[in-house]
Amino acid sequence: MIEFCHVTAGYNGVSAVRDISLRIPRGEITALIGPNGCGKTTLLRAAGRQLPLYGGEILLDGRPISAYERKEFARTTSFMPQVRSVPAITVRGLVSHGRFPHLGLSRQLRGGDRAAVERAMADTGVSAWADRDLRELSGGERQRVYLAMALAQETEVIFLDEPTTYLDLGRQFEVLELIRTLNARGKTIVMVLHDLAQALGYSHRTALMEKGRLVQCASPQALYESGEIDRVFGVRACRTEGTWYFIPRSGG
């Protein structure tokens, strides 16, 4: 469904990822992992048309993403960045922004749009804050509101950059379980995760990056068995009764 073909991208003329070729199957969760600065967010932003490509191309359902009209692309893919501004707007108002690609010339929400907004707020547990100013919320609370906006967009593909940022541990697992539920409904999800155990535990395929290049993309088990996670991060990956954890390479 999503294919990166020798993709090179970056910022201000400087490449942050180079010659990436990767295929992301429809209906799966793919996690991007790697050390800080390895290019995970750059690759995700390139896929979401947030960055221009310096080389190669990205295909969505066989079409270059550059060939999609803006609203058509926004009805197909949604993108939740890790860092964003905090506007003076209510929670419901922000979540409603997710419906803009579906609106007509009047830009007015219809019954189906309002239902999608309420459903997205309920799914992410933010309904009780619907009339609150976004600026009054904590970082973790705002993170859930932005996730609700992405859900309200009702796209087939969802790009998530560190969706558990600012959340306490319990809320992190709530968001990850929601992502798993959305995937069970047919959504294709590509997410950057910093927590290796969560990435391996919640993805069908895990793409490991290092210094702007793709090291390997495989099932979590195959990636674990390859030893590449240990090499790149300088740790020992372990799995006990289905639970992933990591210890220093010299650990027992």
PDB file of C-alpha atoms in Angstrom:
ATOM      1  CA  MET A   1       0.000   0.000   0.000  1.00  0.00           C
ATOM      2  CA  ILE A   2       2.775   2.478   0.917  1.00  0.00           C
ATOM      3  CA  GLU A   3       6.067   2.055  -0.877  1.00  0.00           C
ATOM      4  CA  PHE A   4       9.238   4.075  -0.342  1.00  0.00           C
ATOM      5  CA  CYS A   5      11.412   3.824  -3.449  1.00  0.00           C
ATOM      6  CA  HIS A   6      14.999   4.995  -2.888  1.00  0.00           C
ATOM      7  CA  VAL A   7      13.739   7.949  -0.857  1.00  0.00           C
ATOM      8  CA  THR A   8      16.084  10.734   0.182  1.00  0.00           C
ATOM      9  CA  ALA A   9      14.712  13.655   2.225  1.00  0.00           C
ATOM     10  CA  GLY A  10      15.797  16.201   4.795  1.00  0.00           C
ATOM     11  CA  TYR A  11      15.853  19.858   5.751  1.00  0.00           C
ATOM     12  CA  ASN A  12      17.318  22.964   4.106  1.00  0.00           C
ATOM     13  CA  GLY A  13      19.038  20.947   1.442  1.00  0.00           C
ATOM     14  CA  VAL A  14      20.700  18.554   3.895  1.00  0.00           C
ATOM     15  CA  SER A  15      19.659  14.897   3.668  1.00  0.00           C
ATOM     16  CA  ALA A  16      18.506  13.285   6.920  1.00  0.00           C
ATOM     17  CA  VAL A  17      17.437   9.986   5.309  1.00  0.00           C
ATOM     18  CA  ARG A  18      19.128   8.477   2.282  1.00  0.00           C
ATOM     19  CA  ASP A  19      18.102   5.864  -0.268  1.00  0.00           C
ATOM     20  CA  ILE A  20      15.302   4.332   1.819  1.00  0.00           C
ATOM     21  CA  SER A  21      13.338   1.541   0.153  1.00  0.00           C
ATOM     22  CA  LEU A  22      10.544   0.085   2.243  1.00  0.00           C
ATOM     23  CA  ARG A  23       7.115  -1.434   1.667  1.00  0.00           C
ATOM     24  CA  ILE A  24       4.362  -1.032   4.252  1.00  0.00           C
ATOM     25  CA  PRO A  25       1.489  -3.507   3.781  1.00  0.00           C
ATOM     26  CA  ARG A  26      -2.130  -2.498   3.912  1.00  0.00           C
ATOM     27  CA  GLY A  27      -3.943  -3.121   7.195  1.00  0.00           C
ATOM     28  CA  GLU A  28      -0.849  -3.510   9.374  1.00  0.00           C
ATOM     29  CA  ILE A  29       0.870  -1.542  12.113  1.00  0.00           C
ATOM     30  CA  THR A  30       4.441  -0.631  11.238  1.00  0.00           C
ATOM     31  CA  ALA A  31       6.685   0.933  13.883  1.00  0.00           C
ATOM     32  CA  LEU A  32       9.758   2.995  13.034  1.00  0.00           C
ATOM     33  CA  ILE A  33      12.527   2.706  15.621  1.00  0.00           C
ATOM     34  CA  GLY A  34      16.117   3.815  15.933  1.00  0.00           C
ATOM     35  CA  PRO A  35      18.432   6.063  17.962  1.00  0.00           C
ATOM     36  CA  ASN A  36      17.744   9.777  18.252  1.00  0.00           C
ATOM     37  CA  GLY A  37      18.527  11.597  15.021  1.00  0.00           C
ATOM     38  CA  CYS A  38      18.415   8.500  12.821  1.00  0.00           C
ATOM     39  CA  GLY A  39      15.685   9.918  10.544  1.00  0.00           C
ATOM     40  CA  LYS A  40      12.492   8.273  11.820  1.00  0.00           C
ATOM     41  CA  THR A  41      10.457  11.483  11.974  1.00  0.00           C
ATOM     42  CA  THR A  42      11.932  12.722   8.696  1.00  0.00           C
ATOM     43  CA  LEU A  43      10.765   9.570   6.920  1.00  0.00           C
ATOM     44  CA  LEU A  44       7.313   9.816   8.482  1.00  0.00           C
ATOM     45  CA  ARG A  45       6.990  13.495   7.548  1.00  0.00           C
ATOM     46  CA  ALA A  46       8.037  12.743   3.992  1.00  0.00           C
ATOM     47  CA  ALA A  47       5.303  10.097   3.760  1.00  0.00           C
ATOM     48  CA  GLY A  48       2.769  12.608   5.065  1.00  0.00           C
ATOM     49  CA  ARG A  49       3.855  15.237   2.490  1.00  0.00           C
ATOM     50  CA  GLN A  50       5.202  17.427   5.269  1.00  0.00           C
ATOM     51  CA  LEU A  51       8.635  17.475   3.616  1.00  0.00           C
ATOM     52  CA  PRO A  52       9.755  17.532  -0.025  1.00  0.00           C
ATOM     53  CA  LEU A  53      11.752  14.631  -1.398  1.00  0.00           C
ATOM     54  CA  TYR A  54      15.320  15.154  -2.597  1.00  0.00           C
ATOM     55  CA  GLY A  55      15.281  11.857  -4.437  1.00  0.00           C
ATOM     56  CA  GLY A  56      13.173   8.774  -5.073  1.00  0.00           C
ATOM     57  CA  GLU A  57       9.414   8.620  -4.668  1.00  0.00           C
ATOM     58  CA  ILE A  58       6.713   7.441  -2.278  1.00  0.00           C
ATOM     59  CA  LEU A  59       3.748   5.531  -3.657  1.00  0.00           C
ATOM     60  CA  LEU A  60       0.324   5.229  -2.046  1.00  0.00           C
ATOM     61  CA  ASP A  61      -1.799   2.521  -3.654  1.00  0.00           C
ATOM     62  CA  GLY A  62       0.561   2.601  -6.605  1.00  0.00           C
ATOM     63  CA  ARG A  63       0.344   6.373  -7.152  1.00  0.00           C
ATOM     64  CA  PRO A  64       3.043   8.888  -6.282  1.00  0.00           C
ATOM     65  CA  ILE A  65       1.846  10.880  -3.279  1.00  0.00           C
ATOM     66  CA  SER A  66       2.654  14.048  -5.221  1.00  0.00           C
ATOM     67  CA  ALA A  67      -0.092  13.079  -7.702  1.00  0.00           C
ATOM     68  CA  TYR A  68      -2.833  13.333  -5.071  1.00  0.00           C
ATOM     69  CA  GLU A  69      -4.841  16.543  -4.908  1.00  0.00           C
ATOM     70  CA  ARG A  70      -4.482  18.120  -1.452  1.00  0.00           C
ATOM     71  CA  LYS A  71      -7.961  17.303  -0.146  1.00  0.00           C
ATOM     72  CA  GLU A  72      -7.890  13.835  -1.696  1.00  0.00           C
ATOM     73  CA  PHE A  73      -4.638  13.086   0.126  1.00  0.00           C
ATOM     74  CA  ALA A  74      -6.099  14.444   3.385  1.00  0.00           C
ATOM     75  CA  ARG A  75      -9.116  12.166   3.019  1.00  0.00           C
ATOM     76  CA  THR A  76      -6.754   9.199   2.609  1.00  0.00           C
ATOM     77  CA  THR A  77      -4.024   9.906   5.165  1.00  0.00           C
ATOM     78  CA  SER A  78      -3.889  11.733   8.495  1.00  0.00           C
ATOM     79  CA  PHE A  79      -0.745  12.890  10.246  1.00  0.00           C
ATOM     80  CA  MET A  80      -0.238  13.514  13.954  1.00  0.00           C
ATOM     81  CA  PRO A  81       3.066  15.301  14.660  1.00  0.00           C
ATOM     82  CA  GLN A  82       4.926  15.058  17.931  1.00  0.00           C
ATOM     83  CA  VAL A  83       5.399  18.823  18.356  1.00  0.00           C
ATOM     84  CA  ARG A  84       2.759  21.382  17.476  1.00  0.00           C
ATOM     85  CA  SER A  85       1.385  24.773  18.458  1.00  0.00           C
ATOM     86  CA  VAL A  86      -1.330  25.187  21.096  1.00  0.00           C
ATOM     87  CA  PRO A  87      -3.996  27.444  19.592  1.00  0.00           C
ATOM     88  CA  ALA A  88      -6.729  29.285  21.483  1.00  0.00           C
ATOM     89  CA  ILE A  89      -9.544  26.882  20.626  1.00  0.00           C
ATOM     90  CA  THR A  90     -11.881  24.493  22.386  1.00  0.00           C
ATOM     91  CA  VAL A  91     -11.262  20.766  22.341  1.00  0.00           C
ATOM     92  CA  ARG A  92     -14.337  20.168  20.184  1.00  0.00           C
ATOM     93  CA  GLY A  93     -13.255  22.946  17.831  1.00  0.00           C
ATOM     94  CA  LEU A  94      -9.824  21.406  17.339  1.00  0.00           C
ATOM     95  CA  VAL A  95     -11.165  17.892  16.819  1.00  0.00           C
ATOM     96  CA  SER A  96     -13.606  19.345  14.261  1.00  0.00           C
ATOM     97  CA  HIS A  97     -10.620  20.449  12.182  1.00  0.00           C
ATOM     98  CA  GLY A  98     -10.178  16.783  11.307  1.00  0.00           C
ATOM     99  CA  ARG A  99     -13.353  16.988   9.249  1.00  0.00           C
ATOM    100  CA  PHE A 100     -12.189  19.829   6.982  1.00  0.00           C
ATOM    101  CA  PRO A 101     -11.072  17.543   4.101  1.00  0.00           C
ATOM    102  CA  HIS A 102     -14.629  16.188   3.959  1.00  0.00           C
ATOM    103  CA  LEU A 103     -16.476  19.528   3.923  1.00  0.00           C
ATOM    104  CA  GLY A 104     -18.020  21.230   0.925  1.00  0.00           C
ATOM    105  CA  LEU A 105     -17.638  24.824  -0.174  1.00  0.00           C
ATOM    106  CA  SER A 106     -19.722  26.073   2.773  1.00  0.00           C
ATOM    107  CA  ARG A 107     -17.151  24.652   5.202  1.00  0.00           C
ATOM    108  CA  GLN A 108     -20.053  23.822   7.514  1.00  0.00           C
ATOM    109  CA  LEU A 109     -20.192  20.620   9.567  1.00  0.00           C
ATOM    110  CA  ARG A 110     -23.107  18.372   8.741  1.00  0.00           C
ATOM    111  CA  GLY A 111     -24.720  15.714  10.868  1.00  0.00           C
ATOM    112  CA  GLY A 112     -22.279  13.017   9.813  1.00  0.00           C
ATOM    113  CA  ASP A 113     -19.319  15.302  10.501  1.00  0.00           C
ATOM    114  CA  ARG A 114     -20.526  16.152  13.991  1.00  0.00           C
ATOM    115  CA  ALA A 115     -21.105  12.457  14.697  1.00  0.00           C
ATOM    116  CA  ALA A 116     -17.537  11.670  13.591  1.00  0.00           C
ATOM    117  CA  VAL A 117     -16.188  14.366  15.933  1.00  0.00           C
ATOM    118  CA  GLU A 118     -18.157  13.034  18.904  1.00  0.00           C
ATOM    119  CA  ARG A 119     -17.097   9.481  18.114  1.00  0.00           C
ATOM    120  CA  ALA A 120     -13.416  10.456  17.920  1.00  0.00           C
ATOM    121  CA  MET A 121     -13.617  12.292  21.251  1.00  0.00           C
ATOM    122  CA  ALA A 122     -15.317   9.310  22.884  1.00  0.00           C
ATOM    123  CA  ASP A 123     -12.733   6.860  21.493  1.00  0.00           C
ATOM    124  CA  THR A 124      -9.852   8.911  22.916  1.00  0.00           C
ATOM    125  CA  GLY A 125     -11.559   9.724  26.228  1.00  0.00           C
ATOM    126  CA  VAL A 126     -11.643  13.503  25.795  1.00  0.00           C
ATOM    127  CA  SER A 127     -15.395  14.077  25.584  1.00  0.00           C
ATOM    128  CA  ALA A 128     -15.542  15.525  29.100  1.00  0.00           C
ATOM    129  CA  TRP A 129     -13.201  18.334  27.991  1.00  0.00           C
ATOM    130  CA  ALA A 130     -15.117  19.171  24.799  1.00  0.00           C
ATOM    131  CA  ASP A 131     -15.817  22.794  25.775  1.00  0.00           C
ATOM    132  CA  ARG A 132     -12.504  23.495  27.510  1.00  0.00           C
ATOM    133  CA  ASP A 133      -9.802  25.702  26.036  1.00  0.00           C
ATOM    134  CA  LEU A 134      -6.974  23.555  24.685  1.00  0.00           C
ATOM    135  CA  ARG A 135      -4.448  25.790  26.458  1.00  0.00           C
ATOM    136  CA  GLU A 136      -5.852  24.766  29.843  1.00  0.00           C
ATOM    137  CA  LEU A 137      -4.942  21.103  29.356  1.00  0.00           C
ATOM    138  CA  SER A 138      -1.756  19.304  30.294  1.00  0.00           C
ATOM    139  CA  GLY A 139       0.640  18.067  27.636  1.00  0.00           C
ATOM    140  CA  GLY A 140      -0.686  14.530  27.940  1.00  0.00           C
ATOM    141  CA  GLU A 141      -4.283  15.676  27.702  1.00  0.00           C
ATOM    142  CA  ARG A 142      -3.530  17.754  24.609  1.00  0.00           C
ATOM    143  CA  GLN A 143      -1.823  14.734  23.048  1.00  0.00           C
ATOM    144  CA  ARG A 144      -5.056  12.773  23.311  1.00  0.00           C
ATOM    145  CA  VAL A 145      -7.014  15.679  21.782  1.00  0.00           C
ATOM    146  CA  TYR A 146      -4.697  15.803  18.771  1.00  0.00           C
ATOM    147  CA  LEU A 147      -5.097  12.063  18.379  1.00  0.00           C
ATOM    148  CA  ALA A 148      -8.872  12.604  18.416  1.00  0.00           C
ATOM    149  CA  MET A 149      -8.494  15.145  15.597  1.00  0.00           C
ATOM    150  CA  ALA A 150      -6.582  12.568  13.541  1.00  0.00           C
ATOM    151  CA  LEU A 151      -9.294   9.975  14.184  1.00  0.00           C
ATOM    152  CA  ALA A 152     -12.041  12.426  13.205  1.00  0.00           C
ATOM    153  CA  GLN A 153     -10.408  12.708   9.797  1.00  0.00           C
ATOM    154  CA  GLU A 154     -11.465   9.072   9.197  1.00  0.00           C
ATOM    155  CA  THR A 155      -8.617   8.164   6.884  1.00  0.00           C
ATOM    156  CA  GLU A 156      -7.475   4.732   5.823  1.00  0.00           C
ATOM    157  CA  VAL A 157      -3.842   5.524   6.699  1.00  0.00           C
ATOM    158  CA  ILE A 158      -2.707   7.161   9.953  1.00  0.00           C
ATOM    159  CA  PHE A 159       0.830   8.482  10.496  1.00  0.00           C
ATOM    160  CA  LEU A 160       1.702   8.975  14.180  1.00  0.00           C
ATOM    161  CA  ASP A 161       4.900  10.598  15.427  1.00  0.00           C
ATOM    162  CA  GLU A 162       5.496   9.508  19.036  1.00  0.00           C
ATOM    163  CA  PRO A 163       1.766   9.224  19.915  1.00  0.00           C
ATOM    164  CA  THR A 164       2.534   8.387  23.579  1.00  0.00           C
ATOM    165  CA  THR A 165       4.631  11.519  24.190  1.00  0.00           C
ATOM    166  CA  TYR A 166       3.727  13.348  27.445  1.00  0.00           C
ATOM    167  CA  LEU A 167       1.470  10.498  28.598  1.00  0.00           C
ATOM    168  CA  ASP A 168       1.921   8.643  31.866  1.00  0.00           C
ATOM    169  CA  LEU A 169       2.426   4.902  31.589  1.00  0.00           C
ATOM    170  CA  GLY A 170      -1.217   3.950  32.033  1.00  0.00           C
ATOM    171  CA  ARG A 171      -2.357   6.426  29.383  1.00  0.00           C
ATOM    172  CA  GLN A 172       0.380   5.232  27.042  1.00  0.00           C
ATOM    173  CA  PHE A 173      -1.088   1.752  27.036  1.00  0.00           C
ATOM    174  CA  GLU A 174      -4.600   3.153  26.573  1.00  0.00           C
ATOM    175  CA  VAL A 175      -3.437   4.954  23.428  1.00  0.00           C
ATOM    176  CA  LEU A 176      -1.577   1.884  22.163  1.00  0.00           C
ATOM    177  CA  GLU A 177      -4.644  -0.285  22.712  1.00  0.00           C
ATOM    178  CA  LEU A 178      -6.726   2.297  20.828  1.00  0.00           C
ATOM    179  CA  ILE A 179      -4.218   2.111  17.966  1.00  0.00           C
ATOM    180  CA  ARG A 180      -4.572  -1.663  17.986  1.00  0.00           C
ATOM    181  CA  THR A 181      -8.370  -1.312  17.908  1.00  0.00           C
ATOM    182  CA  LEU A 182      -8.202   1.088  14.960  1.00  0.00           C
ATOM    183  CA  ASN A 183      -5.978  -1.361  13.135  1.00  0.00           C
ATOM    184  CA  ALA A 184      -8.519  -4.119  13.784  1.00  0.00           C
ATOM    185  CA  ARG A 185     -11.052  -1.864  12.018  1.00  0.00           C
ATOM    186  CA  GLY A 186      -8.846  -1.872   8.920  1.00  0.00           C
ATOM    187  CA  LYS A 187      -6.630   1.175   9.444  1.00  0.00           C
ATOM    188  CA  THR A 188      -3.044   1.074   8.221  1.00  0.00           C
ATOM    189  CA  ILE A 189      -0.862   2.703  10.874  1.00  0.00           C
ATOM    190  CA  VAL A 190       2.727   3.871  10.655  1.00  0.00           C
ATOM    191  CA  MET A 191       4.119   5.193  13.923  1.00  0.00           C
ATOM    192  CA  VAL A 192       7.395   6.379  15.350  1.00  0.00           C
ATOM    193  CA  LEU A 193       7.933   5.030  18.862  1.00  0.00           C
ATOM    194  CA  HIS A 194      10.792   5.720  21.233  1.00  0.00           C
ATOM    195  CA  ASP A 195       9.960   2.846  23.590  1.00  0.00           C
ATOM    196  CA  LEU A 196      11.399  -0.318  22.030  1.00  0.00           C
ATOM    197  CA  ALA A 197       9.278  -2.736  24.052  1.00  0.00           C
ATOM    198  CA  GLN A 198       6.094  -0.934  23.004  1.00  0.00           C
ATOM    199  CA  ALA A 199       7.200  -0.803  19.374  1.00  0.00           C
ATOM    200  CA  LEU A 200       7.871  -4.543  19.253  1.00  0.00           C
ATOM    201  CA  GLY A 201       4.768  -5.406  21.242  1.00  0.00           C
ATOM    202  CA  TYR A 202       2.311  -3.367  19.177  1.00  0.00           C
ATOM    203  CA  SER A 203       3.543  -3.699  15.596  1.00  0.00           C
ATOM    204  CA  HIS A 204       3.232  -6.325  12.902  1.00  0.00           C
ATOM    205  CA  ARG A 205       6.455  -5.108  11.322  1.00  0.00           C
ATOM    206  CA  THR A 206       9.239  -3.011  12.810  1.00  0.00           C
ATOM    207  CA  ALA A 207      11.593  -0.888  10.733  1.00  0.00           C
ATOM    208  CA  LEU A 208      14.968  -0.258  12.367  1.00  0.00           C
ATOM    209  CA  MET A 209      16.886   2.828  11.233  1.00  0.00           C
ATOM    210  CA  GLU A 210      20.429   4.008  11.855  1.00  0.00           C
ATOM    211  CA  LYS A 211      22.205   7.157  10.656  1.00  0.00           C
ATOM    212  CA  GLY A 212      19.597   8.001   8.061  1.00  0.00           C
ATOM    213  CA  ARG A 213      19.375   4.554   6.534  1.00  0.00           C
ATOM    214  CA  LEU A 214      17.118   1.534   6.892  1.00  0.00           C
ATOM    215  CA  VAL A 215      18.864  -1.349   8.635  1.00  0.00           C
ATOM    216  CA  GLN A 216      16.083  -3.923   8.506  1.00  0.00           C
ATOM    217  CA  CYS A 217      12.302  -4.157   8.365  1.00  0.00           C
ATOM    218  CA  ALA A 218      10.807  -7.410   9.598  1.00  0.00           C
ATOM    219  CA  SER A 219       8.449  -8.915  12.125  1.00  0.00           C
ATOM    220  CA  PRO A 220       9.409  -8.079  15.716  1.00  0.00           C
ATOM    221  CA  GLN A 221      10.523 -11.662  16.294  1.00  0.00           C
ATOM    222  CA  ALA A 222      12.682 -11.763  13.175  1.00  0.00           C
ATOM    223  CA  LEU A 223      14.232  -8.405  14.019  1.00  0.00           C
ATOM    224  CA  TYR A 224      14.968  -9.632  17.541  1.00  0.00           C
ATOM    225  CA  GLU A 225      16.571 -12.811  16.253  1.00  0.00           C
ATOM    226  CA  SER A 226      18.760 -10.866  13.815  1.00  0.00           C
ATOM    227  CA  GLY A 227      20.604  -9.170  16.684  1.00  0.00           C
ATOM    228  CA  GLU A 228      20.446  -5.804  14.901  1.00  0.00           C
ATOM    229  CA  ILE A 229      18.554  -4.097  17.742  1.00  0.00           C
ATOM    230  CA  ASP A 230      21.324  -5.128  20.138  1.00  0.00           C
ATOM    231  CA  ARG A 231      23.994  -3.799  17.794  1.00  0.00           C
ATOM    232  CA  VAL A 232      22.333  -0.468  16.994  1.00  0.00           C
ATOM    233  CA  PHE A 233      21.255   0.382  20.545  1.00  0.00           C
ATOM    234  CA  GLY A 234      24.063  -1.294  22.462  1.00  0.00           C
ATOM    235  CA  VAL A 235      21.651  -3.398  24.539  1.00  0.00           C
ATOM    236  CA  ARG A 236      20.510  -6.966  24.903  1.00  0.00           C
ATOM    237  CA  ALA A 237      16.945  -7.548  23.770  1.00  0.00           C
ATOM    238  CA  CYS A 238      15.101 -10.210  25.763  1.00  0.00           C
ATOM    239  CA  ARG A 239      11.667 -11.785  25.568  1.00  0.00           C
ATOM    240  CA  THR A 240       9.950 -13.684  28.349  1.00  0.00           C
ATOM    241  CA  GLU A 241       6.413 -15.045  28.041  1.00  0.00           C
ATOM    242  CA  GLY A 242       5.643 -12.644  25.213  1.00  0.00           C
ATOM    243  CA  THR A 243       7.008  -9.564  27.020  1.00  0.00           C
ATOM    244  CA  TRP A 244       9.929  -7.613  25.557  1.00  0.00           C
ATOM    245  CA  TYR A 245      12.526  -5.963  27.747  1.00  0.00           C
ATOM    246  CA  PHE A 246      16.070  -4.661  27.387  1.00  0.00           C
ATOM    247  CA  ILE A 247      19.153  -4.771  29.539  1.00  0.00           C
ATOM    248  CA  PRO A 248      22.698  -3.400  29.151  1.00  0.00           C
ATOM    249  CA  ARG A 249      24.761  -5.503  26.804  1.00  0.00           C
ATOM    250  CA  SER A 250      26.979  -6.564  29.705  1.00  0.00           C
ATOM    251  CA  GLY A 251      23.957  -7.514  31.844  1.00  0.00           C
ATOM    252  CA  GLY A 252      23.293 -11.054  32.973  1.00  0.00           C
TER     253      GLY A 252
END
